[in-house]
N, CA and C of each residue as an Amber inpcrd file, in Angstrom:
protein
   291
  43.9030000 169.9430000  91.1950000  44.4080000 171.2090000  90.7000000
  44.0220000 172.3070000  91.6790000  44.8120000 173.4600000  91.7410000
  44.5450000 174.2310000  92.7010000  43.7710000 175.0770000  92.5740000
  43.2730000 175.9230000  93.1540000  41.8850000 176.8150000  92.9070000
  43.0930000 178.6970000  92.2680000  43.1250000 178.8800000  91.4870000
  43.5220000 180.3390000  91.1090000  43.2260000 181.3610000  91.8300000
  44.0020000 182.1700000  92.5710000  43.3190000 183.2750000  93.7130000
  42.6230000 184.0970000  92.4740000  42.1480000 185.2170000  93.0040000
  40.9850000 185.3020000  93.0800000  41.3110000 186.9040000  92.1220000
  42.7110000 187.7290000  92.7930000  43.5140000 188.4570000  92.0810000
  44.0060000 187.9230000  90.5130000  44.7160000 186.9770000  90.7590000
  45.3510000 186.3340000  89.5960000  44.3880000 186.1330000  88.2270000
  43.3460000 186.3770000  88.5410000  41.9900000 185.3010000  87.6620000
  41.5610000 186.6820000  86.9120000  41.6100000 187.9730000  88.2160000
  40.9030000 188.7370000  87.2290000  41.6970000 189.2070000  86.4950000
  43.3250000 189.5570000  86.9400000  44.3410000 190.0910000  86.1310000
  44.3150000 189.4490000  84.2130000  44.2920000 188.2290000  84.6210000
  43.9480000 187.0830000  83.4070000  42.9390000 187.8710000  82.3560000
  41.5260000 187.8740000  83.2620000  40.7680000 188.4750000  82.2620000
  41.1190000 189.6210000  81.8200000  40.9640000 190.6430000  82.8070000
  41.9470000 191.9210000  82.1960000  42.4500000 191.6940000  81.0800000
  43.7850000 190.8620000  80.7520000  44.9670000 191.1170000  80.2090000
  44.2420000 190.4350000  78.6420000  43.2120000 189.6960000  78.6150000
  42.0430000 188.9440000  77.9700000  41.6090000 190.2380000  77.0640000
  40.5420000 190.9600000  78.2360000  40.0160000 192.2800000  77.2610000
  41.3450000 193.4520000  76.5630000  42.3830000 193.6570000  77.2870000
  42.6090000 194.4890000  76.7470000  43.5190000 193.8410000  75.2920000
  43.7820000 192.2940000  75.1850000  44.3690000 191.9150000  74.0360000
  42.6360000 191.6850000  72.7820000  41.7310000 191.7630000  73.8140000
  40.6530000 191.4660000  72.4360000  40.1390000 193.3010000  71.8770000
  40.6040000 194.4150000  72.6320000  40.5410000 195.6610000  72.6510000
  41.7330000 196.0670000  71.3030000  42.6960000 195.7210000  71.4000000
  43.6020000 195.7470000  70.2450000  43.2640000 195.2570000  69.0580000
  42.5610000 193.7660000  69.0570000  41.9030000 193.2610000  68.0370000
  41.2140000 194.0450000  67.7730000  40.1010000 194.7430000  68.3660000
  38.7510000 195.6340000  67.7300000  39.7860000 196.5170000  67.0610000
  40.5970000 197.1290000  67.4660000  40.8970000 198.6330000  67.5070000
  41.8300000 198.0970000  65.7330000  42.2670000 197.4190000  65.5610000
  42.9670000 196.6330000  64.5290000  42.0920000 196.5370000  63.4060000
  40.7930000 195.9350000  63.2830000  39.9530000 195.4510000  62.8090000
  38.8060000 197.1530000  62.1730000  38.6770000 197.5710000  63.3030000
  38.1910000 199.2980000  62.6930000  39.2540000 199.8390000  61.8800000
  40.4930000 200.1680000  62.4290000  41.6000000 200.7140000  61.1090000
  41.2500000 200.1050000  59.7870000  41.0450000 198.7120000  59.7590000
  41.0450000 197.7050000  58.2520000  39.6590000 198.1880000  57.7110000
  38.9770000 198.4120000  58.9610000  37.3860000 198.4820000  57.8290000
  37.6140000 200.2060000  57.5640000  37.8730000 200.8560000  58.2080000
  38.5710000 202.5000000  57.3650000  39.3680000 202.7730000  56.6610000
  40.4090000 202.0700000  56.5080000  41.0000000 201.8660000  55.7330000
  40.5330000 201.6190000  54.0780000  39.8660000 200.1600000  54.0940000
  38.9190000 199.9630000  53.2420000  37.9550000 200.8940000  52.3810000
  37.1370000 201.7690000  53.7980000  36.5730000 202.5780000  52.9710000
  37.1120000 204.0040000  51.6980000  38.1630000 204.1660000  52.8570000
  38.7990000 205.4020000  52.4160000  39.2840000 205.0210000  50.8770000
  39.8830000 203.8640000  50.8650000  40.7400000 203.2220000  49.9070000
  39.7110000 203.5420000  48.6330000  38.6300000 202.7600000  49.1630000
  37.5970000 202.5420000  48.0160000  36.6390000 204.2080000  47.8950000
  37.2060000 204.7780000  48.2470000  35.9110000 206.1510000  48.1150000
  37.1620000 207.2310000  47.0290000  38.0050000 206.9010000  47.5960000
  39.3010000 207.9810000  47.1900000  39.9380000 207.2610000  46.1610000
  39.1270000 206.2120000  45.1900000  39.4700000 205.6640000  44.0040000
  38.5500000 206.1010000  43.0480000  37.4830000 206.4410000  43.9340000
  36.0310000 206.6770000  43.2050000  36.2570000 208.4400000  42.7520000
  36.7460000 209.0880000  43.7260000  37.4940000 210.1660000  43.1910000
  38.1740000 210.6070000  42.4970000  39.3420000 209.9930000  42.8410000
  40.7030000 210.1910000  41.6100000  39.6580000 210.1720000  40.1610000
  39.2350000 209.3690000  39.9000000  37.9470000 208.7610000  39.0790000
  36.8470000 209.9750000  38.2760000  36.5450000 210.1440000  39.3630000
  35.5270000 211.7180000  39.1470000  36.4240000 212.4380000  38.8850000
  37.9650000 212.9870000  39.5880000  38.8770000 214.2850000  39.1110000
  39.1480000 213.9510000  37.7680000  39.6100000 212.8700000  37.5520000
  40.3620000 212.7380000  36.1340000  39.2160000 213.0850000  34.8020000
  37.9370000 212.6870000  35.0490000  37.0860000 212.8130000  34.2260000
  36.5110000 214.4550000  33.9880000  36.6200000 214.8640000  35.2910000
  36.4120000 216.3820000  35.4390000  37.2240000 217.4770000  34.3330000
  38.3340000 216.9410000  35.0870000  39.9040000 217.3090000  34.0380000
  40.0260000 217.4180000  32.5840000  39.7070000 216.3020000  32.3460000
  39.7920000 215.4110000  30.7230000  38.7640000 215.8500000  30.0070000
  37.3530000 215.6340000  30.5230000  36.0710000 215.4990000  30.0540000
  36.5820000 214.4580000  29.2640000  36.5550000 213.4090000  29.4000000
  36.6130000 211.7860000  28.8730000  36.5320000 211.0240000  29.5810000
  36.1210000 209.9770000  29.5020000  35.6960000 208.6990000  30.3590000
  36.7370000 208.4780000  30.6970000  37.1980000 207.5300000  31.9600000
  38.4610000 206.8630000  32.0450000  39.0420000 205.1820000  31.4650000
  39.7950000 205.3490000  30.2060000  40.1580000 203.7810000  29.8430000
  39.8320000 203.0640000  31.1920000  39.7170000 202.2320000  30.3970000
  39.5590000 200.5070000  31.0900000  40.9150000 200.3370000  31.9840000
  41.0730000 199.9320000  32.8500000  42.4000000 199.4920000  33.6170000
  42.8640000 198.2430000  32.8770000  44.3610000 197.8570000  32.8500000
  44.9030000 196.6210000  32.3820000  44.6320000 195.9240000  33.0550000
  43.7480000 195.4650000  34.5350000  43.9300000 194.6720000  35.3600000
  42.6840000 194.6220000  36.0650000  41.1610000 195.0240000  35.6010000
  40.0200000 195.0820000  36.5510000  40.1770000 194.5150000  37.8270000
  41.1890000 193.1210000  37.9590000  40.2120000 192.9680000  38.8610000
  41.1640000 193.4530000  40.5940000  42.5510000 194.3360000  39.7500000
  43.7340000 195.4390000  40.9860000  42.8900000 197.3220000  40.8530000
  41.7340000 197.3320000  41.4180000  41.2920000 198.3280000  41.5350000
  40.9430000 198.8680000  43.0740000  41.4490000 199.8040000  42.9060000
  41.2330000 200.8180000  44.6350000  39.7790000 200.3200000  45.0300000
  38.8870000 199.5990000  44.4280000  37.3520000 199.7080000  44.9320000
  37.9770000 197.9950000  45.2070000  38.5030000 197.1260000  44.4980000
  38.4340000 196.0280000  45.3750000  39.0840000 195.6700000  45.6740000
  40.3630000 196.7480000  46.3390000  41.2030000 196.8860000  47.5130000
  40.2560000 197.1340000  48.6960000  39.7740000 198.0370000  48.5510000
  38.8340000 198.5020000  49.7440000  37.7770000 197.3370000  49.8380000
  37.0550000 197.1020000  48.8880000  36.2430000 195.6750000  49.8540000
  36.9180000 194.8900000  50.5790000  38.2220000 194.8800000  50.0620000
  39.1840000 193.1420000  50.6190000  38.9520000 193.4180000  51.9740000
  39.8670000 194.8920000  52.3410000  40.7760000 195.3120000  53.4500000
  38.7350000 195.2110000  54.4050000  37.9590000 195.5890000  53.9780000
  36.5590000 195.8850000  54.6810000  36.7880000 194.3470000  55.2360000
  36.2020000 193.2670000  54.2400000  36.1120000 191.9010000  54.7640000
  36.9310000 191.3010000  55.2530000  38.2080000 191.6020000  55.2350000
  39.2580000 191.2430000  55.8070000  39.0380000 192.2830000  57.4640000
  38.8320000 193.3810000  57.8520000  38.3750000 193.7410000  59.1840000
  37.2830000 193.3700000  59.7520000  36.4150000 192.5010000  58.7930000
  34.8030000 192.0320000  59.1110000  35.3430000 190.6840000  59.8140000
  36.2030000 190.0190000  59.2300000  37.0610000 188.4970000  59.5260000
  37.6780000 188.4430000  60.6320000  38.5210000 189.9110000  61.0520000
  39.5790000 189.4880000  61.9580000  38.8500000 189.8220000  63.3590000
  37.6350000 190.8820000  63.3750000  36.7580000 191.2270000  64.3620000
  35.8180000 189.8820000  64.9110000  35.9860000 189.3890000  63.9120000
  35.0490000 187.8610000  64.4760000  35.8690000 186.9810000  64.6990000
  37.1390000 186.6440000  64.5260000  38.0020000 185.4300000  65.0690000
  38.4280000 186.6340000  66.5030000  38.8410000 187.6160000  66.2600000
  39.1070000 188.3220000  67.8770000  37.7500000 187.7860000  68.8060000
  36.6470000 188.5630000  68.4730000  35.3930000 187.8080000  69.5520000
  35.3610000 186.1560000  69.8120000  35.4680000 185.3500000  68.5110000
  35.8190000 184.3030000  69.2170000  37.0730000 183.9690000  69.8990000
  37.9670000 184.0270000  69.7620000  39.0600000 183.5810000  70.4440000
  39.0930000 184.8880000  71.9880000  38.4460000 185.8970000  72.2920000
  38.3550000 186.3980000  73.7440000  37.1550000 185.4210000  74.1220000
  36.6450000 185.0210000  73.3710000  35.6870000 183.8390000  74.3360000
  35.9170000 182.6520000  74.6530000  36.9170000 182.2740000  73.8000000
  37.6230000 180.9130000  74.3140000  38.3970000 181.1680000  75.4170000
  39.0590000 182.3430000  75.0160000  40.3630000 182.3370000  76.5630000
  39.4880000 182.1620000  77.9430000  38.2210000 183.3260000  77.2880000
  37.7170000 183.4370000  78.9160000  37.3330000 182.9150000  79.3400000
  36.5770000 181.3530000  78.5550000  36.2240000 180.2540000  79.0000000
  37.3030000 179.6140000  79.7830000  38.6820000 179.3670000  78.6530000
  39.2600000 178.8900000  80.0840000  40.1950000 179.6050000  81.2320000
  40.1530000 180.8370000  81.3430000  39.9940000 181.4390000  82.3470000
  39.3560000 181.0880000  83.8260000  38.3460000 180.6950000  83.2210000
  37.0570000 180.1600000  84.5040000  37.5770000 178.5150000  85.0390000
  37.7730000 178.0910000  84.2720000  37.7130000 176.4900000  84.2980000
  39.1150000 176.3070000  84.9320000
């Protein structure tokens, strides 16, 4: 097999970081996302009670709530940030090889 110049190899990596750079940048939106989701449920929450002075009923559905929307979307950016780091370390492994 032939040896990869020397240009070509780094372009590779390059093109490596800046697709595992999208992943991060992907993966922060989801975990802000998340938070926002889940803080600005916790609100609506506090306004309505403010408003009312009454507790807020029970939801028909505990378990479709803005707070565990926002965990999902969190662990779901906790997930995709760690298959991005692994898979820029596989490429770059074989990058080298």
């Amino acid at each position: 097999m032939s040896e990869m110049p020397k240009i070509d190899r780094q372009r590779e990596h390059q093109a490596n970081e800046r697709t595992f750079l999208a992943w991060l940048r992907t993966s922060i939106a989801l975990i802000g996302f998340g938070f926002a989701i889940a803080r600005f449920g916790l609100f609506i929450r506090q306004l309505n009670f403010t408003l009312t002075q009454q507790p807020q009923e029970p939801a028909p559905h505990p378990f479709f709530t803005s707070e565990n929307l926002g965990i999902s979307l969190v662990i779901f950016g906790i997930i995709t940030l760690v298959l991005a780091a692994w898979r820029y370390n596989q490429v770059f492994w074989q990058i080298e090889q």
